[in-house]
Coordinates of C-alpha atoms and ligand atoms in Angstrom, one line a residue:
M1 CA 125.1 256.8 181.4
I2 CA 121.9 254.6 181.4
V3 CA 121.1 253.4 177.9
A4 CA 117.8 255.2 177.2
S5 CA 116.2 252.8 174.7
P6 CA 118.6 250.0 174.6
S7 CA 116.9 247.7 172.1
S8 CA 117.4 250.3 169.3
L9 CA 121.1 249.6 169.7
Y10 CA 121.0 245.9 169.0
S11 CA 117.5 244.7 168.0
D12 CA 118.4 244.3 164.3
L13 CA 121.9 242.8 165.1
D14 CA 122.9 239.1 165.5
V15 CA 123.5 239.3 169.2
T16 CA 122.0 238.2 172.5
A17 CA 121.3 240.9 175.1
E18 CA 120.8 240.8 178.8
L19 CA 119.5 243.9 180.6
D20 CA 120.7 244.8 184.1
A21 CA 123.0 241.8 184.1
P22 CA 125.1 240.8 187.2
L23 CA 128.8 240.9 186.3
G24 CA 130.2 239.2 189.5
P25 CA 129.7 235.7 188.1
H26 CA 131.7 236.7 185.0
T27 CA 134.8 237.5 187.1
W28 CA 137.2 235.4 189.1
F29 CA 136.6 237.6 192.2
G30 CA 132.9 236.9 191.8
I31 CA 132.0 240.3 193.3
G32 CA 130.7 243.6 192.0
G33 CA 127.5 245.1 190.6
R34 CA 125.6 244.9 187.4
A35 CA 125.9 246.1 183.8
D36 CA 123.1 248.1 182.3
L37 CA 123.4 246.0 179.2
L38 CA 125.4 242.8 178.5
I39 CA 125.7 241.9 174.9
H40 CA 127.0 238.6 173.4
P41 CA 127.7 239.2 169.7
N42 CA 127.5 236.4 167.1
S43 CA 129.8 237.9 164.5
V44 CA 132.5 240.5 163.9
E45 CA 130.0 242.5 161.8
A46 CA 127.4 242.7 164.5
L47 CA 130.0 243.7 167.0
A48 CA 131.5 246.3 164.8
T49 CA 128.1 247.8 164.2
L50 CA 127.3 247.9 167.9
V51 CA 130.6 249.6 168.6
A52 CA 129.9 252.2 166.0
R53 CA 126.4 252.9 167.4
C54 CA 127.8 253.2 170.9
R55 CA 130.3 255.8 169.7
R56 CA 127.5 257.6 167.8
D57 CA 125.2 257.7 170.8
G58 CA 128.0 258.5 173.4
I59 CA 127.4 255.2 175.2
P60 CA 130.3 253.7 177.1
L61 CA 131.3 250.3 175.9
R62 CA 133.6 247.8 177.7
V63 CA 134.7 244.4 176.8
L64 CA 134.8 241.5 179.2
G65 CA 137.1 238.5 178.7
S66 CA 137.2 235.7 181.1
G67 CA 137.2 238.2 184.0
A68 CA 140.5 236.9 185.4
N69 CA 142.0 240.4 185.7
L70 CA 138.9 242.4 186.5
L71 CA 137.3 244.1 189.5
V72 CA 133.8 245.5 189.1
D73 CA 132.6 248.3 191.4
D74 CA 129.7 247.4 193.8
D75 CA 127.5 249.9 191.9
G76 CA 128.2 248.1 188.6
V77 CA 128.9 249.9 185.3
D78 CA 127.0 252.0 182.9
G79 CA 126.4 251.6 179.2
V80 CA 127.2 248.4 177.3
V81 CA 129.5 245.5 178.3
V82 CA 130.3 243.1 175.5
K83 CA 131.3 239.5 176.2
L84 CA 132.8 237.4 173.3
D85 CA 131.5 234.0 174.6
T86 CA 129.4 232.8 171.7
P87 CA 130.7 229.9 169.6
Y88 CA 131.7 232.3 166.8
F89 CA 134.1 234.2 169.1
K90 CA 135.4 231.1 170.8
A91 CA 136.5 229.5 167.6
V92 CA 140.1 228.5 166.8
E93 CA 141.4 227.7 163.3
Y94 CA 144.5 225.6 162.6
N95 CA 146.3 226.3 159.3
A96 CA 148.8 223.6 158.5
E97 CA 151.7 225.0 156.3
G98 CA 154.5 222.6 157.0
P99 CA 156.5 222.8 160.2
V100 CA 155.5 226.5 160.9
Q101 CA 151.8 227.0 161.3
R102 CA 149.5 229.9 162.0
V103 CA 146.8 229.4 164.6
R104 CA 144.0 231.9 164.4
A105 CA 141.9 232.3 167.6
F106 CA 139.0 234.6 168.0
G107 CA 138.9 237.1 170.9
G108 CA 136.8 235.0 173.2
A109 CA 138.6 231.7 172.7
S110 CA 140.0 230.2 175.9
M111 CA 143.7 230.5 176.3
E112 CA 143.8 227.6 178.7
A113 CA 142.1 225.3 176.1
L114 CA 144.5 226.5 173.5
V115 CA 147.5 225.7 175.7
Q116 CA 146.2 222.2 176.2
E117 CA 145.2 221.6 172.6
L118 CA 148.5 222.6 170.9
P119 CA 150.6 219.8 172.5
R120 CA 147.9 217.3 171.4
R121 CA 148.6 218.5 167.8
G122 CA 152.4 218.4 168.3
L123 CA 152.7 222.2 168.2
T124 CA 154.8 224.4 170.4
G125 CA 154.7 228.2 171.0
L126 CA 152.2 229.0 173.8
E127 CA 153.4 226.8 176.7
Q128 CA 154.4 230.0 178.6
M129 CA 150.7 230.6 179.1
A130 CA 150.2 227.4 181.1
G131 CA 148.1 228.2 184.2
I132 CA 147.2 231.7 183.2
P133 CA 143.4 232.0 183.0
A134 CA 142.5 234.2 180.0
S135 CA 140.5 234.7 176.9
V136 CA 142.7 235.4 173.8
G137 CA 141.5 239.0 173.7
G138 CA 142.2 239.6 177.5
A139 CA 145.6 237.9 177.2
I140 CA 146.6 240.2 174.3
R141 CA 145.3 243.3 175.9
M142 CA 147.3 242.6 179.1
N143 CA 150.2 240.9 177.4
A144 CA 149.8 238.2 180.0
G145 CA 152.7 236.1 180.9
G146 CA 155.2 235.3 183.6
K147 CA 158.5 233.6 184.3
F148 CA 158.5 231.6 181.0
G149 CA 157.4 234.3 178.6
A150 CA 154.3 236.2 177.5
V151 CA 151.6 235.8 175.0
G152 CA 153.2 238.5 172.8
D153 CA 156.1 236.2 172.1
A154 CA 153.9 234.1 169.8
V155 CA 151.7 236.7 168.2
D156 CA 151.7 237.0 164.4
A157 CA 148.9 239.5 163.9
V158 CA 146.0 241.0 165.8
A159 CA 142.7 242.1 164.3
M160 CA 141.0 244.9 166.2
I161 CA 137.6 246.6 166.1
L162 CA 138.4 250.3 166.7
P163 CA 136.1 252.6 168.7
D164 CA 134.5 254.0 165.5
G165 CA 133.6 250.4 164.5
S166 CA 136.2 250.2 161.8
Q167 CA 138.4 247.1 161.6
R168 CA 142.2 246.8 161.3
V169 CA 144.8 244.1 161.3
F170 CA 148.0 244.9 163.1
R171 CA 151.1 242.8 162.0
R172 CA 153.6 241.6 164.5
D173 CA 156.2 244.2 163.5
E174 CA 153.7 247.0 164.3
I175 CA 153.0 245.8 167.8
E176 CA 155.2 246.5 170.8
F177 CA 154.7 244.1 173.7
G178 CA 156.0 245.2 177.0
Y179 CA 155.5 244.2 180.7
R180 CA 151.7 243.7 181.0
H181 CA 151.3 246.3 178.2
T182 CA 151.0 246.6 174.4
N183 CA 150.8 249.7 172.1
L184 CA 147.7 248.4 170.5
P185 CA 145.1 251.2 170.3
K186 CA 141.8 251.2 172.2
G187 CA 139.3 248.8 170.9
I188 CA 138.3 245.1 170.9
V189 CA 140.6 242.2 169.8
A190 CA 138.4 240.3 167.4
W191 CA 141.0 237.7 166.7
A192 CA 144.7 237.0 166.9
S193 CA 147.0 234.7 165.0
F194 CA 149.9 232.9 166.6
I195 CA 153.0 231.4 165.1
V196 CA 153.6 227.9 166.4
R197 CA 156.0 225.2 165.3
E198 CA 155.9 221.4 165.0
D199 CA 157.5 219.6 168.0
D200 CA 157.3 216.3 169.8
P201 CA 153.9 216.2 171.4
A202 CA 155.3 214.6 174.6
A203 CA 157.9 217.3 175.0
C204 CA 155.3 220.0 174.5
R205 CA 153.0 218.4 177.1
E206 CA 155.9 218.0 179.5
R207 CA 156.7 221.8 179.3
V208 CA 153.0 222.7 179.9
K209 CA 153.0 220.4 182.9
E210 CA 156.3 221.7 184.3
Y211 CA 155.2 225.4 183.9
F212 CA 151.9 224.7 185.5
K213 CA 153.5 222.9 188.4
Y214 CA 155.8 225.8 189.0
K215 CA 152.9 228.2 189.0
K216 CA 150.8 226.1 191.4
S217 CA 153.7 225.7 193.8
T218 CA 154.3 229.5 194.1
Q219 CA 150.8 231.0 193.7
P220 CA 147.4 230.3 195.3
M221 CA 145.6 229.3 192.1
D222 CA 142.4 228.2 193.8
A223 CA 141.6 231.5 195.7
A224 CA 139.0 233.9 194.3
S225 CA 141.6 236.4 193.1
A226 CA 142.8 238.1 189.9
G227 CA 146.3 236.7 190.1
C228 CA 148.8 239.5 190.9
M229 CA 147.0 242.6 192.1
F230 CA 149.9 245.0 191.6
K231 CA 152.5 245.5 188.8
N232 CA 156.1 244.8 189.7
P233 CA 157.4 248.4 190.2
T234 CA 160.4 249.8 188.4
M235 CA 163.1 250.7 190.8
P236 CA 165.5 253.8 190.5
D237 CA 168.1 251.6 188.8
G238 CA 165.6 250.6 186.1
S239 CA 165.2 247.0 187.4
R240 CA 161.8 245.6 188.2
E241 CA 161.2 244.5 191.9
S242 CA 158.7 241.9 192.8
A243 CA 155.6 243.5 194.3
G244 CA 154.9 240.3 196.2
R245 CA 158.4 240.5 197.9
L246 CA 157.8 244.1 198.9
I247 CA 154.4 243.2 200.4
D248 CA 155.9 240.3 202.2
L249 CA 158.8 242.4 203.6
A250 CA 156.3 245.0 204.8
G251 CA 154.7 242.3 206.9
L252 CA 151.4 242.6 205.0
K253 CA 150.8 238.9 204.2
G254 CA 147.6 237.7 205.8
L255 CA 146.3 241.3 206.2
R256 CA 142.5 241.4 206.1
V257 CA 139.7 244.0 205.5
G258 CA 136.3 242.3 206.1
H259 CA 136.1 239.4 203.7
A260 CA 139.2 240.4 201.6
F261 CA 142.7 239.2 202.5
V262 CA 146.3 239.2 201.3
S263 CA 147.3 235.6 200.6
D264 CA 149.7 233.9 203.0
K265 CA 151.3 232.1 200.1
H266 CA 152.0 235.0 197.7
G267 CA 151.9 238.6 198.9
N268 CA 150.7 240.0 195.5
F269 CA 147.6 237.8 195.5
L270 CA 144.7 239.5 197.1
G271 CA 141.7 237.2 197.5
V272 CA 138.1 237.4 198.7
E273 CA 135.8 235.1 200.6
L274 CA 132.0 234.6 200.3
G275 CA 130.2 237.8 201.3
A276 CA 133.0 240.1 200.2
T277 CA 132.3 243.5 198.6
T278 CA 134.4 245.4 196.1
A279 CA 134.6 248.2 198.7
E280 CA 136.3 245.9 201.1
L281 CA 138.8 244.8 198.5
C282 CA 139.5 248.4 197.5
A283 CA 140.1 249.3 201.1
L284 CA 142.6 246.4 201.3
I285 CA 144.3 247.5 198.1
E286 CA 144.8 251.0 199.6
A287 CA 146.1 249.5 202.9
V288 CA 148.7 247.5 201.1
Q289 CA 149.7 250.4 198.9
Q290 CA 150.1 252.6 202.1
G291 CA 152.0 249.8 203.9
V292 CA 154.5 249.4 201.0
K293 CA 154.9 253.1 200.6
Q294 CA 155.7 253.5 204.3
R295 CA 158.1 250.5 204.5
H296 CA 159.9 250.9 201.1
G297 CA 158.9 254.4 199.8
V298 CA 157.6 252.6 196.6
D299 CA 154.2 253.3 195.0
L300 CA 152.4 250.1 193.8
E301 CA 150.3 250.5 190.7
T302 CA 147.4 248.0 190.3
E303 CA 147.6 245.5 187.4
V304 CA 144.0 244.5 187.9
V305 CA 141.5 246.5 185.8
Y306 CA 138.8 248.3 187.8
W307 CA 135.4 249.1 186.2
K308 CA 133.2 251.8 187.7
R309 CA 130.2 253.9 186.6
G310 CA 131.2 257.1 184.8
E311 CA 134.6 255.9 183.9
G312 CA 133.8 253.9 180.8
A313 CA 135.7 254.0 177.5
Ligands
FAD1 C1 144.6 232.5 189.4 C2 145.1 233.6 188.5 C3 146.4 233.6 188.1 C4 146.9 234.5 187.2 N1 148.2 234.5 186.8 C5 148.6 235.4 185.9 C6 150.0 235.3 185.4 O1 150.7 234.5 185.8 N2 150.4 236.3 184.5 C7 149.5 237.2 184.0 O2 149.9 238.1 183.2 N3 148.2 237.3 184.5 C8 147.8 236.4 185.4 N4 146.5 236.5 185.9 C9 145.6 237.6 185.4 C10 144.9 237.2 184.1 O3 144.9 235.8 183.9 C11 145.4 238.0 182.9 O4 145.4 239.3 183.0 C12 144.5 237.7 181.6 O5 145.2 238.2 180.5 C13 143.1 238.2 181.7 O6 142.4 237.8 180.6 P1 140.8 237.9 180.6 O7 140.3 237.4 179.3 O8 140.3 237.2 181.8 O9 140.5 239.4 180.7 P2 139.5 240.2 181.6 O10 140.0 240.1 183.0 O11 138.1 239.9 181.3 O12 139.8 241.7 181.1 C14 141.1 242.3 181.4 C15 141.3 243.5 180.4 O13 141.3 243.1 179.1 C16 140.3 243.7 178.3 N5 139.8 242.7 177.3 C17 139.2 241.5 177.5 N6 138.9 241.0 176.4 C18 139.3 241.8 175.4 C19 139.2 241.9 174.0 N7 138.7 240.9 173.3 N8 139.7 243.0 173.3 C20 140.3 244.0 174.0 N9 140.4 244.0 175.3 C21 139.9 243.0 176.0 C22 139.2 244.1 179.3 O14 138.4 245.1 178.8 C23 140.1 244.5 180.5 O15 140.6 245.8 180.3 C24 146.0 235.6 186.7 C25 144.7 235.6 187.2 C26 144.2 234.6 188.0 C27 142.7 234.7 188.4

């Protein structure tokens, strides 16, 4: 749905708005169309009011993090896209309470910056996120993680703005964190608090370095990608198989459609080159899914979130 008179949605709110805004530059793939309206809110209150108005007027609303797990359709998206990239939503607060501390980070705060800052302060708890590009909100939504753990391991509480504009804080014991999944309801992560502990700064730094080195040695970190394109599928015996291994065994590494390709280094990384379209990447995704189905009889489900007109929240 095109927003009919968009300024009535936000003109009295503490936000910055862009009409017909390109979304590609906000994503790691760097491709895809435009948003009817891109809003950068300056407070939780402004955001909550905007959310409530979108619900009232039947306008789809999506939230963009650092765009590291996002693919936008070539035709862009309808309604409102919110990006929490103002100083208010990038803030991080450190609450020293002896050896155990709670760090509160707003939804748009950079996870990479947090991972670097904690060792400087002699705090341990989020090293497992080294090398994973994310905003705090995007990391929580995806329960991002890998070999060394996931973001959920450190979460103390999450504050959400729900689709009707109301706000609620979920305590750790109310949240289930699973593989690239949480049971948090639909809505926007306004902030999250993490439990971290005092530790030797050099040891913390060393762990971050070691985890990052491992990631760099196994994954093509510099390609325009969204990390792993597919979730690791659950096999009949309940175990999880590596999607990258299945793609590799199916001989699909290096496969190309136009300017989109399967990485030679890691089968689950699908990348794009300059000039690529989302249509090319989607065709490649389908080709990989078909190839894996034919070779292994396994259905691969995408981990990357796909935004398309008419399919908004
Ligand atoms: C090079 C590379 C390596 C990667 N390696 C890993 C890895 O090792 N492990 C891993 O798990 N992932 C990995 N990823 C994927 C990505 O880093 C994670 O999925 C990350 O959590 C995405 O966060 P984001 O802020 O970029 O979210 P986006 O991509 O912007 O959004 C992803 C989803 O989160 C939602 N979202 C964003 N912000 C909020 C918010 N405030 N509230 C509610 N929902 C929100 C969006 O609406 C969307 O549905 C990698 C990506 C790249 C590019």
